[in-house]
Amino acid sequence: MSDAPFVARDRAWHPPALSPAYRTSVSRSPRHAPISFPQTLSETTGPVFGHDLPGPRDNDLIHNFAAPGAAAIGPRIIVHGRVTEETGRPVPGALLEVWQANAGGRYRHRKEGYIAPLDPNFGGCGRVITDADGAYHLRTVQPGAYPWPNGGNDWRPAHIHFSVFGSGFGQRLITQMYFEGDPLIWRCPILQAIPSEAAVKTLIATLDMRASVPMDCLAYRFDIVLRGRRQTLFENRMEGG
Amino acid sequence: MSGAADRPADLKESPSQTAGPYVHIGCLPNHAGLGGPWAEDLGARPFADDAPGTRVVVTGCLLDGTGTPLRDAMVEIWQADAAGRYAGGGAAGFARRASDAETGLWRLETIKPGAVPGPDGRIQAPHLTLWIVARGINLGLHTRMYFPDETAANAADPVLGRIEQTARARTLVAEARGDGVYHFDIHLQGEKETVFFDV
Ligand SMILES: [Fe+3]
């Protein structure tokens, strides 16, 4: 495993801390500029989770909280893709943890008050570790859109939350995956806090008929990109030679 | 549209999005009361019970610009062992904590990290690295916690030394509460705003 420093993060590509249309950010955004310093082992290393961590059904949200013989209600989908660094290099062994609302738009959480019903066979979370090629796949139900207290009538587009552990703590990332064709994407203050339309589009999973299973489920493709590491001269020569 | 395999190797990092109010469902499902298939949440214990070192307790709160504790946040901790080494290919030294749903407090039992090698042969004072996510935080916040009883090491620390406004460097030093207990409040805004890093 490389301990080479990460390439500087392009903070202008990410949503700014203070995004007033997303009201909670107003009191939770630091006002000082973050301070940079040359990365140390504290940033270039990070926890590594083994392939034995996830259980056999951890990447199957249709069944991982369901009673024996039962399944979650909703449109059945596969979500798959690859995790790479900005250099295009795959990130094997990355831990992805996901969570989402059920097909009606309701989370299984004690503070959640939306009137849509809970699904007794759906927990709404799972996890998977990327293979040697950086690839992963999950099976779940398509989450519903849900209303949230922000403006007078704000609705989150259907989304799946992704937490990603790459190969160093400085790469740590949490983001959200959206679905191609959802008109709520362009009305969401959280998503619209991202400055560029090009950046927003990288969070929209595309329908992937090739990976769908006839008479079973549709598939969506969602690739994730983590910060790259600076290559040392030695590594360049290894790859170039 | 081209697939990942045939895109040029000059990609942009996936943009961050807030962890939202339900991050505990995904990252701390047992804490969230889901009663799922997992015996223990990830990061429940940063070190094995028999790991060498001085046992310490770290408590803390995250406070917003109005001084209100965050009760829906998640704090991740990454630290070296007592000898100043990071886990090589393992998860020792990693911990995850939730803000308490009533008080906003989090609490970590760990071992005090040793000094860690820094850039140019310099030594970093013992510290914890913290990463904070919550509703209303668009990009996870990196910060560090240093120990108040390491005055000389802190004075020589290369990262603390980067902070030009020395009064702000004090926001990274925990408060000693005796018996190995340290308290570390993180202020997201205001006069006592904690120093956050662009690592
Ligand atoms: Fe959500």
PDB file of C-alpha atoms in Angstrom, chain B residues 8-182:
ATOM      1  CA  PRO B   8      -9.184   9.265 -19.872  1.00  0.00           C
ATOM      2  CA  ALA B   9      -7.392   8.891 -16.569  1.00  0.00           C
ATOM      3  CA  ASP B  10      -8.051  12.478 -15.555  1.00  0.00           C
ATOM      4  CA  LEU B  11     -11.172  12.218 -13.475  1.00  0.00           C
ATOM      5  CA  LYS B  12     -12.615  14.557 -10.878  1.00  0.00           C
ATOM      6  CA  GLU B  13     -13.288  13.373  -7.351  1.00  0.00           C
ATOM      7  CA  SER B  14     -16.960  12.515  -6.801  1.00  0.00           C
ATOM      8  CA  PRO B  15     -18.549  15.617  -5.262  1.00  0.00           C
ATOM      9  CA  SER B  16     -19.365  15.298  -1.578  1.00  0.00           C
ATOM     10  CA  GLN B  17     -22.926  15.425  -0.290  1.00  0.00           C
ATOM     11  CA  THR B  18     -24.111  15.822   3.275  1.00  0.00           C
ATOM     12  CA  ALA B  19     -24.396  12.655   5.352  1.00  0.00           C
ATOM     13  CA  GLY B  20     -27.886  13.915   6.260  1.00  0.00           C
ATOM     14  CA  PRO B  21     -29.842  13.275   9.455  1.00  0.00           C
ATOM     15  CA  TYR B  22     -29.769   9.472   9.178  1.00  0.00           C
ATOM     16  CA  VAL B  23     -26.055   8.730   8.805  1.00  0.00           C
ATOM     17  CA  HIS B  24     -26.317   6.465  11.847  1.00  0.00           C
ATOM     18  CA  ILE B  25     -28.544   4.056   9.880  1.00  0.00           C
ATOM     19  CA  GLY B  26     -25.769   3.432   7.404  1.00  0.00           C
ATOM     20  CA  CYS B  27     -22.669   3.718   9.555  1.00  0.00           C
ATOM     21  CA  LEU B  28     -23.821   2.828  13.097  1.00  0.00           C
ATOM     22  CA  PRO B  29     -26.885   0.623  12.532  1.00  0.00           C
ATOM     23  CA  ASN B  30     -26.788  -0.950  15.987  1.00  0.00           C
ATOM     24  CA  HIS B  31     -26.584   2.451  17.624  1.00  0.00           C
ATOM     25  CA  ALA B  32     -29.504   3.525  15.425  1.00  0.00           C
ATOM     26  CA  GLY B  33     -31.534   0.661  16.872  1.00  0.00           C
ATOM     27  CA  LEU B  34     -32.053  -1.166  13.606  1.00  0.00           C
ATOM     28  CA  GLY B  35     -31.453  -4.541  15.226  1.00  0.00           C
ATOM     29  CA  GLY B  36     -29.851  -5.784  12.052  1.00  0.00           C
ATOM     30  CA  PRO B  37     -27.594  -8.693  11.247  1.00  0.00           C
ATOM     31  CA  TRP B  38     -24.346  -7.218  12.631  1.00  0.00           C
ATOM     32  CA  ALA B  39     -23.049  -8.041  16.107  1.00  0.00           C
ATOM     33  CA  GLU B  40     -21.201  -4.758  16.507  1.00  0.00           C
ATOM     34  CA  ASP B  41     -20.939  -1.407  14.757  1.00  0.00           C
ATOM     35  CA  LEU B  42     -17.788  -0.691  12.795  1.00  0.00           C
ATOM     36  CA  GLY B  43     -15.198   1.170  14.870  1.00  0.00           C
ATOM     37  CA  ALA B  44     -16.781   0.148  18.173  1.00  0.00           C
ATOM     38  CA  ARG B  45     -13.376  -0.620  19.723  1.00  0.00           C
ATOM     39  CA  PRO B  46     -10.271   1.109  18.364  1.00  0.00           C
ATOM     40  CA  PHE B  47      -7.809  -1.320  19.992  1.00  0.00           C
ATOM     41  CA  ALA B  48      -7.815  -4.849  21.344  1.00  0.00           C
ATOM     42  CA  ASP B  49      -8.290  -5.098  25.099  1.00  0.00           C
ATOM     43  CA  ASP B  50      -4.690  -6.200  25.577  1.00  0.00           C
ATOM     44  CA  ALA B  51      -3.090  -3.499  23.404  1.00  0.00           C
ATOM     45  CA  PRO B  52      -0.215  -1.829  25.274  1.00  0.00           C
ATOM     46  CA  GLY B  53      -0.454   1.821  26.300  1.00  0.00           C
ATOM     47  CA  THR B  54      -2.073   4.267  28.665  1.00  0.00           C
ATOM     48  CA  ARG B  55      -5.857   4.016  28.718  1.00  0.00           C
ATOM     49  CA  VAL B  56      -7.591   7.353  28.203  1.00  0.00           C
ATOM     50  CA  VAL B  57     -11.181   8.504  27.803  1.00  0.00           C
ATOM     51  CA  VAL B  58     -12.045  11.245  25.325  1.00  0.00           C
ATOM     52  CA  THR B  59     -15.415  12.962  25.464  1.00  0.00           C
ATOM     53  CA  GLY B  60     -16.702  15.782  23.349  1.00  0.00           C
ATOM     54  CA  CYS B  61     -19.534  17.717  21.851  1.00  0.00           C
ATOM     55  CA  LEU B  62     -20.046  19.379  18.483  1.00  0.00           C
ATOM     56  CA  LEU B  63     -21.617  22.826  18.719  1.00  0.00           C
ATOM     57  CA  ASP B  64     -23.233  24.852  15.960  1.00  0.00           C
ATOM     58  CA  GLY B  65     -23.079  28.617  15.511  1.00  0.00           C
ATOM     59  CA  THR B  66     -25.808  29.151  18.107  1.00  0.00           C
ATOM     60  CA  GLY B  67     -23.999  26.998  20.685  1.00  0.00           C
ATOM     61  CA  THR B  68     -26.495  24.167  20.279  1.00  0.00           C
ATOM     62  CA  PRO B  69     -25.028  20.635  20.426  1.00  0.00           C
ATOM     63  CA  LEU B  70     -25.362  18.546  17.283  1.00  0.00           C
ATOM     64  CA  ARG B  71     -27.307  15.389  18.105  1.00  0.00           C
ATOM     65  CA  ASP B  72     -27.192  13.768  14.684  1.00  0.00           C
ATOM     66  CA  ALA B  73     -23.458  13.859  13.914  1.00  0.00           C
ATOM     67  CA  MET B  74     -20.908  11.117  13.425  1.00  0.00           C
ATOM     68  CA  VAL B  75     -17.286  11.462  14.490  1.00  0.00           C
ATOM     69  CA  GLU B  76     -14.576   9.185  13.133  1.00  0.00           C
ATOM     70  CA  ILE B  77     -11.213   8.918  14.848  1.00  0.00           C
ATOM     71  CA  TRP B  78      -7.947   7.676  13.330  1.00  0.00           C
ATOM     72  CA  GLN B  79      -4.910   7.431  15.568  1.00  0.00           C
ATOM     73  CA  ALA B  80      -1.543   5.762  16.063  1.00  0.00           C
ATOM     74  CA  ASP B  81      -0.889   3.167  18.758  1.00  0.00           C
ATOM     75  CA  ALA B  82       1.104   3.838  21.918  1.00  0.00           C
ATOM     76  CA  ALA B  83       4.358   3.424  19.978  1.00  0.00           C
ATOM     77  CA  GLY B  84       3.292   6.015  17.374  1.00  0.00           C
ATOM     78  CA  ARG B  85       2.578   3.456  14.645  1.00  0.00           C
ATOM     79  CA  TYR B  86      -0.498   3.353  12.414  1.00  0.00           C
ATOM     80  CA  ALA B  87      -2.073  -0.031  11.738  1.00  0.00           C
ATOM     81  CA  GLY B  88      -0.368  -1.507   8.714  1.00  0.00           C
ATOM     82  CA  GLY B  89      -3.202  -2.869   6.617  1.00  0.00           C
ATOM     83  CA  GLY B  90      -5.642  -3.215   9.508  1.00  0.00           C
ATOM     84  CA  ALA B  91      -8.225  -1.113  11.283  1.00  0.00           C
ATOM     85  CA  ALA B  92      -6.589  -0.811  14.718  1.00  0.00           C
ATOM     86  CA  GLY B  93      -6.711   2.831  15.768  1.00  0.00           C
ATOM     87  CA  PHE B  94     -10.013   3.484  13.995  1.00  0.00           C
ATOM     88  CA  ALA B  95     -13.146   4.421  15.922  1.00  0.00           C
ATOM     89  CA  ARG B  96     -16.562   5.734  15.123  1.00  0.00           C
ATOM     90  CA  ARG B  97     -18.893   7.507  17.499  1.00  0.00           C
ATOM     91  CA  ALA B  98     -22.384   9.003  17.297  1.00  0.00           C
ATOM     92  CA  SER B  99     -23.464  12.197  19.001  1.00  0.00           C
ATOM     93  CA  ASP B 100     -25.917  11.188  21.699  1.00  0.00           C
ATOM     94  CA  ALA B 101     -29.492  11.756  20.528  1.00  0.00           C
ATOM     95  CA  GLU B 102     -30.352  13.678  23.730  1.00  0.00           C
ATOM     96  CA  THR B 103     -27.159  15.408  24.888  1.00  0.00           C
ATOM     97  CA  GLY B 104     -24.975  15.469  21.778  1.00  0.00           C
ATOM     98  CA  LEU B 105     -22.043  14.015  23.748  1.00  0.00           C
ATOM     99  CA  TRP B 106     -19.768  11.341  22.331  1.00  0.00           C
ATOM    100  CA  ARG B 107     -17.336   9.249  24.339  1.00  0.00           C
ATOM    101  CA  LEU B 108     -14.336   7.173  23.330  1.00  0.00           C
ATOM    102  CA  GLU B 109     -12.248   4.804  25.408  1.00  0.00           C
ATOM    103  CA  THR B 110      -8.883   4.386  23.728  1.00  0.00           C
ATOM    104  CA  ILE B 111      -5.151   4.405  24.370  1.00  0.00           C
ATOM    105  CA  LYS B 112      -3.041   7.505  24.227  1.00  0.00           C
ATOM    106  CA  PRO B 113      -1.212   7.611  20.892  1.00  0.00           C
ATOM    107  CA  GLY B 114       2.560   7.983  20.752  1.00  0.00           C
ATOM    108  CA  ALA B 115       4.399  10.691  18.847  1.00  0.00           C
ATOM    109  CA  VAL B 116       4.239  10.105  15.094  1.00  0.00           C
ATOM    110  CA  PRO B 117       6.921  10.827  12.459  1.00  0.00           C
ATOM    111  CA  GLY B 118       6.169  13.991  10.484  1.00  0.00           C
ATOM    112  CA  PRO B 119       7.581  15.699   7.411  1.00  0.00           C
ATOM    113  CA  ASP B 120      11.319  16.389   7.094  1.00  0.00           C
ATOM    114  CA  GLY B 121      12.228  14.128   9.997  1.00  0.00           C
ATOM    115  CA  ARG B 122      10.228  16.234  12.454  1.00  0.00           C
ATOM    116  CA  ILE B 123       8.104  14.595  15.117  1.00  0.00           C
ATOM    117  CA  GLN B 124       4.376  15.205  15.504  1.00  0.00           C
ATOM    118  CA  ALA B 125       2.976  15.526  19.004  1.00  0.00           C
ATOM    119  CA  PRO B 126       0.520  12.778  20.050  1.00  0.00           C
ATOM    120  CA  HIS B 127      -2.820  13.517  18.430  1.00  0.00           C
ATOM    121  CA  LEU B 128      -6.091  12.066  17.241  1.00  0.00           C
ATOM    122  CA  THR B 129      -7.292  12.820  13.716  1.00  0.00           C
ATOM    123  CA  LEU B 130     -11.039  13.439  13.556  1.00  0.00           C
ATOM    124  CA  TRP B 131     -13.466  13.501  10.646  1.00  0.00           C
ATOM    125  CA  ILE B 132     -16.933  14.942  11.236  1.00  0.00           C
ATOM    126  CA  VAL B 133     -20.075  14.543   9.183  1.00  0.00           C
ATOM    127  CA  ALA B 134     -23.687  15.524   9.887  1.00  0.00           C
ATOM    128  CA  ARG B 135     -26.784  17.074   8.414  1.00  0.00           C
ATOM    129  CA  GLY B 136     -25.880  20.563   7.212  1.00  0.00           C
ATOM    130  CA  ILE B 137     -22.194  19.689   6.645  1.00  0.00           C
ATOM    131  CA  ASN B 138     -21.613  19.493   2.892  1.00  0.00           C
ATOM    132  CA  LEU B 139     -18.041  18.178   3.019  1.00  0.00           C
ATOM    133  CA  GLY B 140     -16.696  16.162   5.959  1.00  0.00           C
ATOM    134  CA  LEU B 141     -14.548  18.244   8.316  1.00  0.00           C
ATOM    135  CA  HIS B 142     -11.006  17.171   9.202  1.00  0.00           C
ATOM    136  CA  THR B 143      -9.498  18.310  12.477  1.00  0.00           C
ATOM    137  CA  ARG B 144      -7.094  17.090  15.167  1.00  0.00           C
ATOM    138  CA  MET B 145      -7.138  16.762  18.928  1.00  0.00           C
ATOM    139  CA  TYR B 146      -3.923  17.276  20.904  1.00  0.00           C
ATOM    140  CA  PHE B 147      -3.253  16.532  24.577  1.00  0.00           C
ATOM    141  CA  PRO B 148      -2.929  19.361  27.132  1.00  0.00           C
ATOM    142  CA  ASP B 149      -0.189  17.553  29.083  1.00  0.00           C
ATOM    143  CA  GLU B 150       2.186  17.526  26.082  1.00  0.00           C
ATOM    144  CA  THR B 151       3.220  21.172  26.216  1.00  0.00           C
ATOM    145  CA  ALA B 152       6.734  20.729  24.820  1.00  0.00           C
ATOM    146  CA  ALA B 153       5.709  18.295  22.074  1.00  0.00           C
ATOM    147  CA  ASN B 154       2.771  20.513  21.096  1.00  0.00           C
ATOM    148  CA  ALA B 155       5.075  23.548  20.864  1.00  0.00           C
ATOM    149  CA  ALA B 156       7.282  21.638  18.404  1.00  0.00           C
ATOM    150  CA  ASP B 157       4.435  20.094  16.400  1.00  0.00           C
ATOM    151  CA  PRO B 158       4.727  20.948  12.682  1.00  0.00           C
ATOM    152  CA  VAL B 159       0.965  21.077  12.091  1.00  0.00           C
ATOM    153  CA  LEU B 160       0.131  23.256  15.103  1.00  0.00           C
ATOM    154  CA  GLY B 161       3.038  25.415  13.945  1.00  0.00           C
ATOM    155  CA  ARG B 162       1.258  26.129  10.637  1.00  0.00           C
ATOM    156  CA  ILE B 163      -1.543  27.991  12.418  1.00  0.00           C
ATOM    157  CA  GLU B 164      -0.547  31.626  12.209  1.00  0.00           C
ATOM    158  CA  GLN B 165      -3.169  32.848  14.672  1.00  0.00           C
ATOM    159  CA  THR B 166      -1.785  31.122  17.744  1.00  0.00           C
ATOM    160  CA  ALA B 167      -4.978  31.730  19.706  1.00  0.00           C
ATOM    161  CA  ARG B 168      -6.788  29.490  17.232  1.00  0.00           C
ATOM    162  CA  ALA B 169      -4.249  26.674  17.717  1.00  0.00           C
ATOM    163  CA  ARG B 170      -5.604  26.333  21.248  1.00  0.00           C
ATOM    164  CA  THR B 171      -8.920  25.130  19.800  1.00  0.00           C
ATOM    165  CA  LEU B 172      -7.128  21.847  18.976  1.00  0.00           C
ATOM    166  CA  VAL B 173      -5.973  21.106  22.524  1.00  0.00           C
ATOM    167  CA  ALA B 174      -8.331  19.085  24.709  1.00  0.00           C
ATOM    168  CA  GLU B 175      -9.134  19.962  28.300  1.00  0.00           C
ATOM    169  CA  ALA B 176      -7.790  17.606  31.002  1.00  0.00           C
ATOM    170  CA  ARG B 177     -10.477  16.479  33.404  1.00  0.00           C
ATOM    171  CA  GLY B 178      -8.311  14.182  35.516  1.00  0.00           C
ATOM    172  CA  ASP B 179      -8.068  10.407  35.800  1.00  0.00           C
ATOM    173  CA  GLY B 180      -7.140  10.107  32.126  1.00  0.00           C
ATOM    174  CA  VAL B 181     -10.273  11.869  30.916  1.00  0.00           C
ATOM    175  CA  TYR B 182      -9.977  14.520  28.203  1.00  0.00           C
TER     176      TYR B 182
END
